[in-house]
Amino acid sequence: MGSRWALGLLLLGACAGEEPAAPAGEAPADSDMPGETALVDRAAAAGIDFVHANGMVGEFHMAELIGAGAALLDYDGDGDLDAYLLQGSELEPPGADAGSGDRLFRNEYGGTGLRFIDASAGSGALGRGHGMGVATADYDNDGWIDLYRTSYGPNQLLRNRGDGSFEDRTRAAGAEDGSWSVPATFVDYDRDGWLDLFVGNYLAYSHPRAVRCAGPSGRRDYCGAIQFPGVADRLFHNRGRRGTGPVAFDDAAAEAGLTLPPEDRERALGAIAADLDGDGWQDLYVGNDAGPNSLWLSRGADAEGKVTFADGALLAGTALNAQGKAEASMGIGVADYDRDGDPDLVLGHIVVESNTLYRNRGAGLFEDRSAASELGRPSRTHTAFGMLFLDFDGDGWLDLFAANGAVQNIESLASRGDPFPVHEINQLFRNRGPIRGEVRYGEVTAVAGEVFKLSEVSRGAAGGDVDNDGDIDILLSNNNGPARLLIDSGPPRRWIGLRLVTGEPARDALGAAVTLELAAGPPRWARVATDGSYASASDPRVVFSLGAEDRVAAVKVRWPDGSRQRFAGLRSARYTTLAQLDDNRLRSQVR
């Protein structure tokens, strides 16, 4: 393993020293907040009254500190986003689990103001165990969005019945996992039209036997992840329906090459599925706590149709930072921040470490541009979990939201007797576009709205257009605190929204790649996904902000099965559904 690591470090050093060509476009003059743009918390006013309880009893259990996530999903199929929030549970005495108290809120927005109705009772969407994360997708191809809930305890697959309720199909579908799981993502890794499921497991921890740890002051504190061994991640292959039976999964981790010996297992906190090397097959990127990250590159299908993966993180430059160090990775953001046509990565890290921005140089090779982009320095003072790319100011360049909250006591708070001394403010970074050959970020937290003055323990952040006005809002989960619904209150903008669907009945085409062609200027790129951020699930729809001079020429789509399609004549200021054609019609449509 020594030579493999050495080669990876050499390549990382070479990438970090290169200066990329300047992306096309004009840079904003500075990093100040334009106009009256701000993110405003509307949770209470809209009817989302959820308060997370982490079960803390003064014993510093790690499980009380890590969760939880949130989801924005259209579970009832009415065209607007509903909200799902995960609850904690009692951790003492061991095994004291009376149910979690997750909450499902139905969006009743009608154009006259946001209004959510608590639809939890009778929904069947109430999980068991101490909630951690959630993934959303239509795993059984019936047209309704289902839930996969991870936890400190048994995970659950909750099937959407289509009548406003869910049923637990975990055991029947073969999707059980009793480890401490955090991230999960649905992905059609073998391109057979059925969504498979990747589950990232954290560490082997049993709180009755947990060691007692102390911080630098000698005060008792939460333990670090490095003191516990990692646990094997899981890959469940969706075998679809066999005859008239229900959809079920097979354990495919070993066959796909994801099984590692115990000494090499890491501690997963973040996971996304995306085609990171541009070969048309979905890869898996896993953010690991206190260890190198994993980039499971798909090798495609062999002669028998089997798909396998190989970890290419070291060679790709995404295992470590530019200094060759592993970091405490939590949430992952994926987007084309520099507008050069491919997916880039950003990872949230603990205090002292910076949030790390990996720029995609093409063909699956990345370089750490955290310092060059000016994102690194202002992020060193916080611990980031949820990471979301969003264009909050409508200028066409993707900004970045970081949901922050520490994982060990902040001494200034602990010394004052704060009962949960790990709270911090969240951060907002504005994409300033290319300046002297480098796309740069400027922190605008101080002028981004009153909600950024709140000091809380933020974890999950789900992004989506809650009010269907063409900008991205945020459902924010706070550990041991109230949920926030951050609505983009900026002035109207020019935009185009797309929902990409495939199959019959129609379902979100997770894994599709979208290229927006403009009448003048370079094209824009986006992916169709619900995963990313931290332990959360976001809106699968794609939204592009259009500048005053941008005119849409066409949209090109590469569907999850590799086929391509071009759409013209699309109108702005609305959502348009694009459906994949069948093979015969596709031949006559693609140009």
PDB file of N, CA, C and O in Angstrom, residues 4 12 47 57 87 112 126 165 248 268 328 333 358 368 396 400 414 424 472 501 537-538 564 576:
ATOM      1  N   ARG A   4       1.355   2.799  -3.454  1.00  0.00           N
ATOM      2  CA  ARG A   4       0.086   3.338  -3.960  1.00  0.00           C
ATOM      3  C   ARG A   4      -0.188   4.716  -3.363  1.00  0.00           C
ATOM      4  O   ARG A   4      -0.589   5.651  -4.048  1.00  0.00           O
ATOM      5  N   LEU A  12      -1.364  14.438  -6.417  1.00  0.00           N
ATOM      6  CA  LEU A  12      -2.033  15.528  -5.722  1.00  0.00           C
ATOM      7  C   LEU A  12      -1.176  16.783  -5.744  1.00  0.00           C
ATOM      8  O   LEU A  12      -1.675  17.888  -5.980  1.00  0.00           O
ATOM      9  N   GLY A  47     -46.036  26.657   9.300  1.00  0.00           N
ATOM     10  CA  GLY A  47     -46.619  25.504   9.963  1.00  0.00           C
ATOM     11  C   GLY A  47     -45.667  24.365  10.249  1.00  0.00           C
ATOM     12  O   GLY A  47     -46.097  23.298  10.700  1.00  0.00           O
ATOM     13  N   VAL A  57     -28.342  12.740  27.797  1.00  0.00           N
ATOM     14  CA  VAL A  57     -28.548  12.601  29.244  1.00  0.00           C
ATOM     15  C   VAL A  57     -27.253  12.904  30.003  1.00  0.00           C
ATOM     16  O   VAL A  57     -27.106  12.513  31.156  1.00  0.00           O
ATOM     17  N   GLN A  87     -36.351  12.400  13.642  1.00  0.00           N
ATOM     18  CA  GLN A  87     -36.266  12.660  15.067  1.00  0.00           C
ATOM     19  C   GLN A  87     -35.274  11.711  15.730  1.00  0.00           C
ATOM     20  O   GLN A  87     -34.983  10.630  15.216  1.00  0.00           O
ATOM     21  N   THR A 112     -50.655  31.867  -2.597  1.00  0.00           N
ATOM     22  CA  THR A 112     -51.015  32.969  -1.700  1.00  0.00           C
ATOM     23  C   THR A 112     -50.196  32.945  -0.414  1.00  0.00           C
ATOM     24  O   THR A 112     -50.458  33.721   0.495  1.00  0.00           O
ATOM     25  N   LEU A 126     -43.294   7.078  10.227  1.00  0.00           N
ATOM     26  CA  LEU A 126     -42.653   7.294  11.511  1.00  0.00           C
ATOM     27  C   LEU A 126     -41.605   6.212  11.737  1.00  0.00           C
ATOM     28  O   LEU A 126     -41.927   5.044  11.913  1.00  0.00           O
ATOM     29  N   SER A 165     -49.850   7.457   2.354  1.00  0.00           N
ATOM     30  CA  SER A 165     -49.280   6.689   3.453  1.00  0.00           C
ATOM     31  C   SER A 165     -48.126   5.819   2.962  1.00  0.00           C
ATOM     32  O   SER A 165     -47.965   5.584   1.761  1.00  0.00           O
ATOM     33  N   ALA A 248     -37.440  -6.460  -4.850  1.00  0.00           N
ATOM     34  CA  ALA A 248     -36.538  -6.879  -3.779  1.00  0.00           C
ATOM     35  C   ALA A 248     -35.095  -6.576  -4.161  1.00  0.00           C
ATOM     36  O   ALA A 248     -34.768  -6.370  -5.337  1.00  0.00           O
ATOM     37  N   ALA A 268     -18.115   6.313   7.013  1.00  0.00           N
ATOM     38  CA  ALA A 268     -18.836   7.133   6.047  1.00  0.00           C
ATOM     39  C   ALA A 268     -19.811   8.088   6.726  1.00  0.00           C
ATOM     40  O   ALA A 268     -20.618   7.681   7.565  1.00  0.00           O
ATOM     41  N   ALA A 328     -11.753  15.253   8.136  1.00  0.00           N
ATOM     42  CA  ALA A 328     -12.971  14.721   8.759  1.00  0.00           C
ATOM     43  C   ALA A 328     -14.166  15.098   7.894  1.00  0.00           C
ATOM     44  O   ALA A 328     -14.888  16.046   8.189  1.00  0.00           O
ATOM     45  N   GLY A 333     -21.218  18.438  -1.469  1.00  0.00           N
ATOM     46  CA  GLY A 333     -21.962  19.160  -2.492  1.00  0.00           C
ATOM     47  C   GLY A 333     -21.404  18.809  -3.862  1.00  0.00           C
ATOM     48  O   GLY A 333     -20.190  18.653  -4.024  1.00  0.00           O
ATOM     49  N   TYR A 358     -12.979  20.582  -4.612  1.00  0.00           N
ATOM     50  CA  TYR A 358     -12.249  19.816  -5.623  1.00  0.00           C
ATOM     51  C   TYR A 358     -12.780  20.195  -7.005  1.00  0.00           C
ATOM     52  O   TYR A 358     -13.942  19.927  -7.326  1.00  0.00           O
ATOM     53  N   ASP A 368      -7.476  20.235  -5.694  1.00  0.00           N
ATOM     54  CA  ASP A 368      -7.950  20.983  -4.535  1.00  0.00           C
ATOM     55  C   ASP A 368      -7.750  22.478  -4.792  1.00  0.00           C
ATOM     56  O   ASP A 368      -6.628  22.962  -4.852  1.00  0.00           O
ATOM     57  N   GLY A 396     -26.402  33.430 -12.002  1.00  0.00           N
ATOM     58  CA  GLY A 396     -25.942  32.349 -12.865  1.00  0.00           C
ATOM     59  C   GLY A 396     -24.726  31.610 -12.359  1.00  0.00           C
ATOM     60  O   GLY A 396     -24.310  30.622 -12.977  1.00  0.00           O
ATOM     61  N   LEU A 400     -22.653  28.911  -2.229  1.00  0.00           N
ATOM     62  CA  LEU A 400     -22.495  27.752  -1.353  1.00  0.00           C
ATOM     63  C   LEU A 400     -22.994  28.063   0.048  1.00  0.00           C
ATOM     64  O   LEU A 400     -22.611  29.072   0.655  1.00  0.00           O
ATOM     65  N   ALA A 414     -18.643  26.127  26.874  1.00  0.00           N
ATOM     66  CA  ALA A 414     -18.660  25.172  27.992  1.00  0.00           C
ATOM     67  C   ALA A 414     -18.309  25.844  29.311  1.00  0.00           C
ATOM     68  O   ALA A 414     -18.878  25.521  30.368  1.00  0.00           O
ATOM     69  N   GLU A 424     -22.945  26.843  16.514  1.00  0.00           N
ATOM     70  CA  GLU A 424     -22.222  27.821  15.703  1.00  0.00           C
ATOM     71  C   GLU A 424     -23.218  28.506  14.765  1.00  0.00           C
ATOM     72  O   GLU A 424     -24.349  28.048  14.606  1.00  0.00           O
ATOM     73  N   ILE A 472     -33.827  28.426  -5.124  1.00  0.00           N
ATOM     74  CA  ILE A 472     -33.686  27.286  -4.220  1.00  0.00           C
ATOM     75  C   ILE A 472     -33.796  27.737  -2.773  1.00  0.00           C
ATOM     76  O   ILE A 472     -33.087  28.646  -2.323  1.00  0.00           O
ATOM     77  N   VAL A 501     -38.061  12.973 -16.381  1.00  0.00           N
ATOM     78  CA  VAL A 501     -38.699  11.725 -15.975  1.00  0.00           C
ATOM     79  C   VAL A 501     -38.452  10.645 -17.020  1.00  0.00           C
ATOM     80  O   VAL A 501     -38.188  10.918 -18.189  1.00  0.00           O
ATOM     81  N   ALA A 537     -32.072  14.653   1.622  1.00  0.00           N
ATOM     82  CA  ALA A 537     -32.539  14.431   0.258  1.00  0.00           C
ATOM     83  C   ALA A 537     -33.179  15.719  -0.248  1.00  0.00           C
ATOM     84  O   ALA A 537     -33.976  16.347   0.449  1.00  0.00           O
ATOM     85  N   SER A 538     -32.834  16.101  -1.471  1.00  0.00           N
ATOM     86  CA  SER A 538     -33.240  17.379  -2.028  1.00  0.00           C
ATOM     87  C   SER A 538     -34.160  17.217  -3.230  1.00  0.00           C
ATOM     88  O   SER A 538     -34.424  16.106  -3.698  1.00  0.00           O
ATOM     89  N   ARG A 564     -29.321   9.718 -25.515  1.00  0.00           N
ATOM     90  CA  ARG A 564     -29.308  11.175 -25.528  1.00  0.00           C
ATOM     91  C   ARG A 564     -30.531  11.720 -26.247  1.00  0.00           C
ATOM     92  O   ARG A 564     -31.091  11.074 -27.140  1.00  0.00           O
ATOM     93  N   THR A 576     -40.847  22.769 -16.729  1.00  0.00           N
ATOM     94  CA  THR A 576     -41.242  21.932 -17.853  1.00  0.00           C
ATOM     95  C   THR A 576     -40.788  20.509 -17.586  1.00  0.00           C
ATOM     96  O   THR A 576     -39.650  20.280 -17.162  1.00  0.00           O
TER      97      THR A 576
END
